[in-house]
Short mmCIF file of C-alpha atoms in Angstrom, two decimals:
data_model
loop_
_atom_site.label_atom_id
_atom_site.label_comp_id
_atom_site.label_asym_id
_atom_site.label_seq_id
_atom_site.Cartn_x
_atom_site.Cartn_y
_atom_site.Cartn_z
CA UNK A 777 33.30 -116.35 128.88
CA UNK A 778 29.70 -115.65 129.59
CA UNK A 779 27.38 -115.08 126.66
CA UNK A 780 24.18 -113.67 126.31
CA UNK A 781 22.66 -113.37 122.66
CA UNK A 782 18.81 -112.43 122.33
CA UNK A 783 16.98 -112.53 119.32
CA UNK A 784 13.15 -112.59 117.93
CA UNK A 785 12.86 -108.86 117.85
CA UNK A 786 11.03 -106.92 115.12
CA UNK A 787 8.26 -104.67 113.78
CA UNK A 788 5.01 -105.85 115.26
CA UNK A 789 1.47 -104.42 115.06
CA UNK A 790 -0.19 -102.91 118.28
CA UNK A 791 -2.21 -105.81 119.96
CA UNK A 792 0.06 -108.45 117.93
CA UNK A 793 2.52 -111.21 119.51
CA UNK A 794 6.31 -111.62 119.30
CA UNK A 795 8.47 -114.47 121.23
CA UNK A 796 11.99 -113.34 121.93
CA UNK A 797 14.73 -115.97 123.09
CA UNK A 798 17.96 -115.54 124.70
CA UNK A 799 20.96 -118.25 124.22
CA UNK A 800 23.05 -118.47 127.02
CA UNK A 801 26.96 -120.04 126.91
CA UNK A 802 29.80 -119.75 128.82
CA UNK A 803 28.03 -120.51 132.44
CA UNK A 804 25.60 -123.40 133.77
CA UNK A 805 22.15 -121.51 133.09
CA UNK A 806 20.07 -123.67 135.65
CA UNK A 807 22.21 -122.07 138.69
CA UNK A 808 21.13 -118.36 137.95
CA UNK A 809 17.98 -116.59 138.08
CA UNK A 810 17.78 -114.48 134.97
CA UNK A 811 16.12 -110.87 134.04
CA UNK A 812 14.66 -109.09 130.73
CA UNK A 813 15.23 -105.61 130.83
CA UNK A 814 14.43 -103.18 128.42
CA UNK A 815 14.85 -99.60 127.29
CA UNK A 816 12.73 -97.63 125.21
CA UNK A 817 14.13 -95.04 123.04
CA UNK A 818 16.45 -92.36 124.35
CA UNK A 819 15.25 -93.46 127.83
CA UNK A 820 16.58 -95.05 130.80
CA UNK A 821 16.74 -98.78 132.04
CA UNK A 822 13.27 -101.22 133.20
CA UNK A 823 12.98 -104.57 134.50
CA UNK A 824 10.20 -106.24 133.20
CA UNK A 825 10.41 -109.68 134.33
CA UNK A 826 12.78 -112.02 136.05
CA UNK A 827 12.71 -116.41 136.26
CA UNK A 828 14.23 -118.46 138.99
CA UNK A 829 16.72 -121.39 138.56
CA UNK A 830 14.15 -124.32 137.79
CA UNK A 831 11.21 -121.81 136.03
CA UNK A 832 8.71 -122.39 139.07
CA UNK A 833 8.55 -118.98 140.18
CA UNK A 834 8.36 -115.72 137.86
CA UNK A 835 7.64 -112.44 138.66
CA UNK A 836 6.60 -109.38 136.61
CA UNK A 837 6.67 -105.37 135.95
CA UNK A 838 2.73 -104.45 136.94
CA UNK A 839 2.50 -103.14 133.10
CA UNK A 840 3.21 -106.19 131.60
CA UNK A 841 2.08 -108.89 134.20
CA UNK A 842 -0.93 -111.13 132.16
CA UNK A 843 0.74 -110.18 128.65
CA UNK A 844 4.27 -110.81 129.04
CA UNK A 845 5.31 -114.62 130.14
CA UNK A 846 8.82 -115.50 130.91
CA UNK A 847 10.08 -118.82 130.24
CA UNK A 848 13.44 -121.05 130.19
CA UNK A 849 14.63 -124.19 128.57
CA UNK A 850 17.79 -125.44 131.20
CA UNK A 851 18.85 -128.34 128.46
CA UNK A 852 18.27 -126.00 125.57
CA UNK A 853 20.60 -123.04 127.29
CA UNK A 854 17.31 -120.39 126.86
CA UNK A 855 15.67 -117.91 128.60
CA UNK A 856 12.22 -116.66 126.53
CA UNK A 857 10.10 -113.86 126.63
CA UNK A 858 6.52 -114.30 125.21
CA UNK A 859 4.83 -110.87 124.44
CA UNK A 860 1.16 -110.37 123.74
CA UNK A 861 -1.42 -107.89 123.36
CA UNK A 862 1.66 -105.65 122.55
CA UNK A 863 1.39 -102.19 123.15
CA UNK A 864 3.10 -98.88 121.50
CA UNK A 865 4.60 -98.02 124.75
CA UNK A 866 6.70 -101.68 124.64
CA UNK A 867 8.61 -100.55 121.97
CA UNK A 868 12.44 -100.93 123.31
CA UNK A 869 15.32 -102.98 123.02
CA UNK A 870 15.15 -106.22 125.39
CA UNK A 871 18.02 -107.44 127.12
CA UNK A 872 18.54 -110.40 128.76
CA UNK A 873 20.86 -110.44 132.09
CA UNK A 874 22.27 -112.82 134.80
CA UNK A 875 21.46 -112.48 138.24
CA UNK A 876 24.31 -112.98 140.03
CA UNK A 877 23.77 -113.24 143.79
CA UNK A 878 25.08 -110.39 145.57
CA UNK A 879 25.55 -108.65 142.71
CA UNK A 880 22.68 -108.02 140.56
CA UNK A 881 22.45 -107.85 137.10
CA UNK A 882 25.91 -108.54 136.57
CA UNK A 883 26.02 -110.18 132.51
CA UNK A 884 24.22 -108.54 129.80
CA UNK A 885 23.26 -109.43 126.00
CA UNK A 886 23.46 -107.06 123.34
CA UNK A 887 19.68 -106.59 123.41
CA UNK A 888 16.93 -106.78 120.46
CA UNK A 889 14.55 -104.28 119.54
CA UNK A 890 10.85 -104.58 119.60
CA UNK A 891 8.87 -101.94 117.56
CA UNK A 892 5.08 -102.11 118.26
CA UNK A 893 3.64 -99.81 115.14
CA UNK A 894 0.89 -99.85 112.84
CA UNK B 419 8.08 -99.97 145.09
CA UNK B 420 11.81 -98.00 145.90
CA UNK B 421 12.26 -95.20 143.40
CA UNK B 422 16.03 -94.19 142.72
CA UNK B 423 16.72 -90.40 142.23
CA UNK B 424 19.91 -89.55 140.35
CA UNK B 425 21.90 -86.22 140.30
CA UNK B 426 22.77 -84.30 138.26
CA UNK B 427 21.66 -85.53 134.85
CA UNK B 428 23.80 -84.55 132.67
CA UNK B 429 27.95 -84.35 134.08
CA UNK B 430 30.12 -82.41 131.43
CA UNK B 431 33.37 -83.14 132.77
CA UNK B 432 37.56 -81.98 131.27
CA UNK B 433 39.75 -85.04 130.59
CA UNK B 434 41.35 -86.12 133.58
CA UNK B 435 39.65 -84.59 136.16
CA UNK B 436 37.36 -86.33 138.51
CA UNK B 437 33.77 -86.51 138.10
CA UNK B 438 30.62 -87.74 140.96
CA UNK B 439 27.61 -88.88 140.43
CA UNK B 440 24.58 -89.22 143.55
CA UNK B 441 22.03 -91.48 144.03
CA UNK B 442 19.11 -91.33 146.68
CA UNK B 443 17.26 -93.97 147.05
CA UNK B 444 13.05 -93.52 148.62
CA UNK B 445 13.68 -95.83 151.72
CA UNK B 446 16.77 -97.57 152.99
CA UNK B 447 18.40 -99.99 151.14
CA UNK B 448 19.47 -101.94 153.98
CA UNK B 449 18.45 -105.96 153.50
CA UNK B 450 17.27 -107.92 156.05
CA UNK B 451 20.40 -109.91 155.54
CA UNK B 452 22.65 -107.19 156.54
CA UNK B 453 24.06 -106.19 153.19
CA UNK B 454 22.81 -103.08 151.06
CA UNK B 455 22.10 -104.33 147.13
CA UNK B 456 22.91 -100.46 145.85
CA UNK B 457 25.05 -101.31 141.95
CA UNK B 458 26.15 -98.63 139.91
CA UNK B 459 25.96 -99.48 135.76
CA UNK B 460 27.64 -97.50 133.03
CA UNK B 461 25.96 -97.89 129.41
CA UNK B 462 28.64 -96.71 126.38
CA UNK B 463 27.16 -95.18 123.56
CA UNK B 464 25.38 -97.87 121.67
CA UNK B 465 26.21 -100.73 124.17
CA UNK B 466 24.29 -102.81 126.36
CA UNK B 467 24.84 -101.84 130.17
CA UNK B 468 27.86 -103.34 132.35
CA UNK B 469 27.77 -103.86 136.02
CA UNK B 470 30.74 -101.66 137.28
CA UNK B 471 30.26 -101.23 140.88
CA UNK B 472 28.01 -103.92 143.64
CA UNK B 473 27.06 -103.33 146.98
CA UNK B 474 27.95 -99.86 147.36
CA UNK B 475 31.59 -99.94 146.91
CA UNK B 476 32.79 -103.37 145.48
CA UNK B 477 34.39 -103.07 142.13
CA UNK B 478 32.89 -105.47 139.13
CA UNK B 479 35.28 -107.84 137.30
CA UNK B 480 37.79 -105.50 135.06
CA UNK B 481 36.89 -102.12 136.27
CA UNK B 482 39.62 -99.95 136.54
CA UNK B 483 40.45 -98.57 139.98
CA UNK B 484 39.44 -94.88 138.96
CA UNK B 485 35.59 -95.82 139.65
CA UNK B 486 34.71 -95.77 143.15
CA UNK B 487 31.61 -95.97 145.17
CA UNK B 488 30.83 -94.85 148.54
CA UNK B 489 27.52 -94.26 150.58
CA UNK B 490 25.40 -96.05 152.97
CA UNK B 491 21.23 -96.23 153.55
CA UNK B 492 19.33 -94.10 151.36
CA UNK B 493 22.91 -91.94 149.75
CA UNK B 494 25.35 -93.08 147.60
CA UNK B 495 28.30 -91.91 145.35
CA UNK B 496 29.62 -92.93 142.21
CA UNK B 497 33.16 -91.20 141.80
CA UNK B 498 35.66 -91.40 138.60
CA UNK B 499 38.90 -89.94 140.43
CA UNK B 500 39.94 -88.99 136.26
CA UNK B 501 38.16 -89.49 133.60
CA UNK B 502 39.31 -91.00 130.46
CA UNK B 503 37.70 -90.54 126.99
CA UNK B 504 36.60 -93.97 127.04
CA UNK B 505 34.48 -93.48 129.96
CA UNK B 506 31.82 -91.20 128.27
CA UNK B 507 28.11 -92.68 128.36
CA UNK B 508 25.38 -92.99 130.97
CA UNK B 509 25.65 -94.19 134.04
CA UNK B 510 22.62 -95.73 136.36
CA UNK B 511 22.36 -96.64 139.85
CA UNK B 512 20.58 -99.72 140.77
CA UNK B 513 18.80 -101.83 143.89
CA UNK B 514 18.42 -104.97 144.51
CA UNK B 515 17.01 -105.00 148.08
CA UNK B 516 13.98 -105.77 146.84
CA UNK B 517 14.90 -108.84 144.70
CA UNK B 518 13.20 -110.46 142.56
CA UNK B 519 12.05 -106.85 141.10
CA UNK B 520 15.03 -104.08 140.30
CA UNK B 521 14.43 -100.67 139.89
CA UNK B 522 16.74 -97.85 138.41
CA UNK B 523 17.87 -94.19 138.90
CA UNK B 524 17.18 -92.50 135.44
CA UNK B 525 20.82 -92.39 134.60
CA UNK B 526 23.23 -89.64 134.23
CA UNK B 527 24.66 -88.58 130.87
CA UNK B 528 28.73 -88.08 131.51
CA UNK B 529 30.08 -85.81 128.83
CA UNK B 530 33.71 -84.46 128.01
CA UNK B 531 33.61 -80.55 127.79
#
């Protein structure tokens, strides 16, 4: 059974950092490309960033691109999501997905929820 | 970038009647390799999304047979021939025709009367 479990979310000043990590079981994590998405408050679904199978190519939501950095560890089973200069309009939940080829986003976590506030 | 446009917004719909949900996409969703990347995702109160429907009409892993999709280029259709209580949450169209980057519809709210 696929698994997706994020974690590293929390309350974090405007401008601060926060590193959020995804464990991944149940599949071979080096033969998928994989997605954050998030979703702010009472509002619909954005991708923010997505990592292909060996990490050497990455590619970014224009708001985020040169503050956000996506990252994975194959042998550690982890995708990671390293936030700076964090913003008040970042506040969401973060979720972590599968690409599946052909499909799209077709595994989910159960997301973790950033809250950029002074 | 394609945007997604989703109608209506909010569905109220009685138990065991059918509901439909559109989804018009800003150019053609057509890939170069033939296939069209248009997903439909519903999101339960309180859940993380799930993939129901891929490439226009292909039914997800353990989605019931009442969800169907339909459309082709720029139009699609998410139907639920009868709803069920459990189906109540928002539902979101999807592309992936321009992979790596997804974008969304803004999702429809589906609502028992």
């Amino acid at each position: 059974e696929v698994q997706l479990v994020e974690s590293g979310g929390g309350l974090v000043q405007p401008g601060g950092s926060l590193r959020l990590s995804c464990a991944a079981s149940g599949f071979t994590l080096s033969d998928y490309y994989m997605s954050w998405v998030r979703q702010a408050p009472g509002k619909g679904l954005e991708w923010v960033a997505n990592i292909n199978q060996d990490g050497s190519t990455k590619y970014y939501l224009d708001s985020v691109r040169g503050r956000f950095t996506i990252s994975r560890d194959n042998a550690k089973n982890s995708l990671y999501l390293q936030m700076n200069s964090l913003r008040a309009e970042d506040t969401a939940v973060y979720y972590c997905a599968r690409d599946v080829v052909g499909l799209g986003l077709g595994d989910w976590g159960q997301g973790t929820l950033v809250t950029v506030s002074s | 970038d394609i945007v997604m446009t989703q109608t209506p917004l909010s569905s109220p719909v009685t138990l065991g009647q059918p509901a439909s949900i559109s989804c018009r996409s800003s150019q053609s969703l057509v890939h170069s390799d033939g296939n069209t990347y248009l997903s439909w995702l519903q999101q339960r109160p309180g859940q993380p999304p799930r993939l129901l429907i891929y490439k226009i009409s292909n039914r997800f892993s353990g989605v019931p047979d009442r969800f169907s999709g339909s459309g082709a280029g720029t139009d699609f259709t998410l139907k639920i021939s009868r709803v069920e209580a459990e189906d109540v949450g928002v539902y979101y169209c999807t592309q992936a025709t321009q992979f790596p980057s997804y974008t969304f519809g803004q999702g429809t709210k589906l609502e028992i009367k």
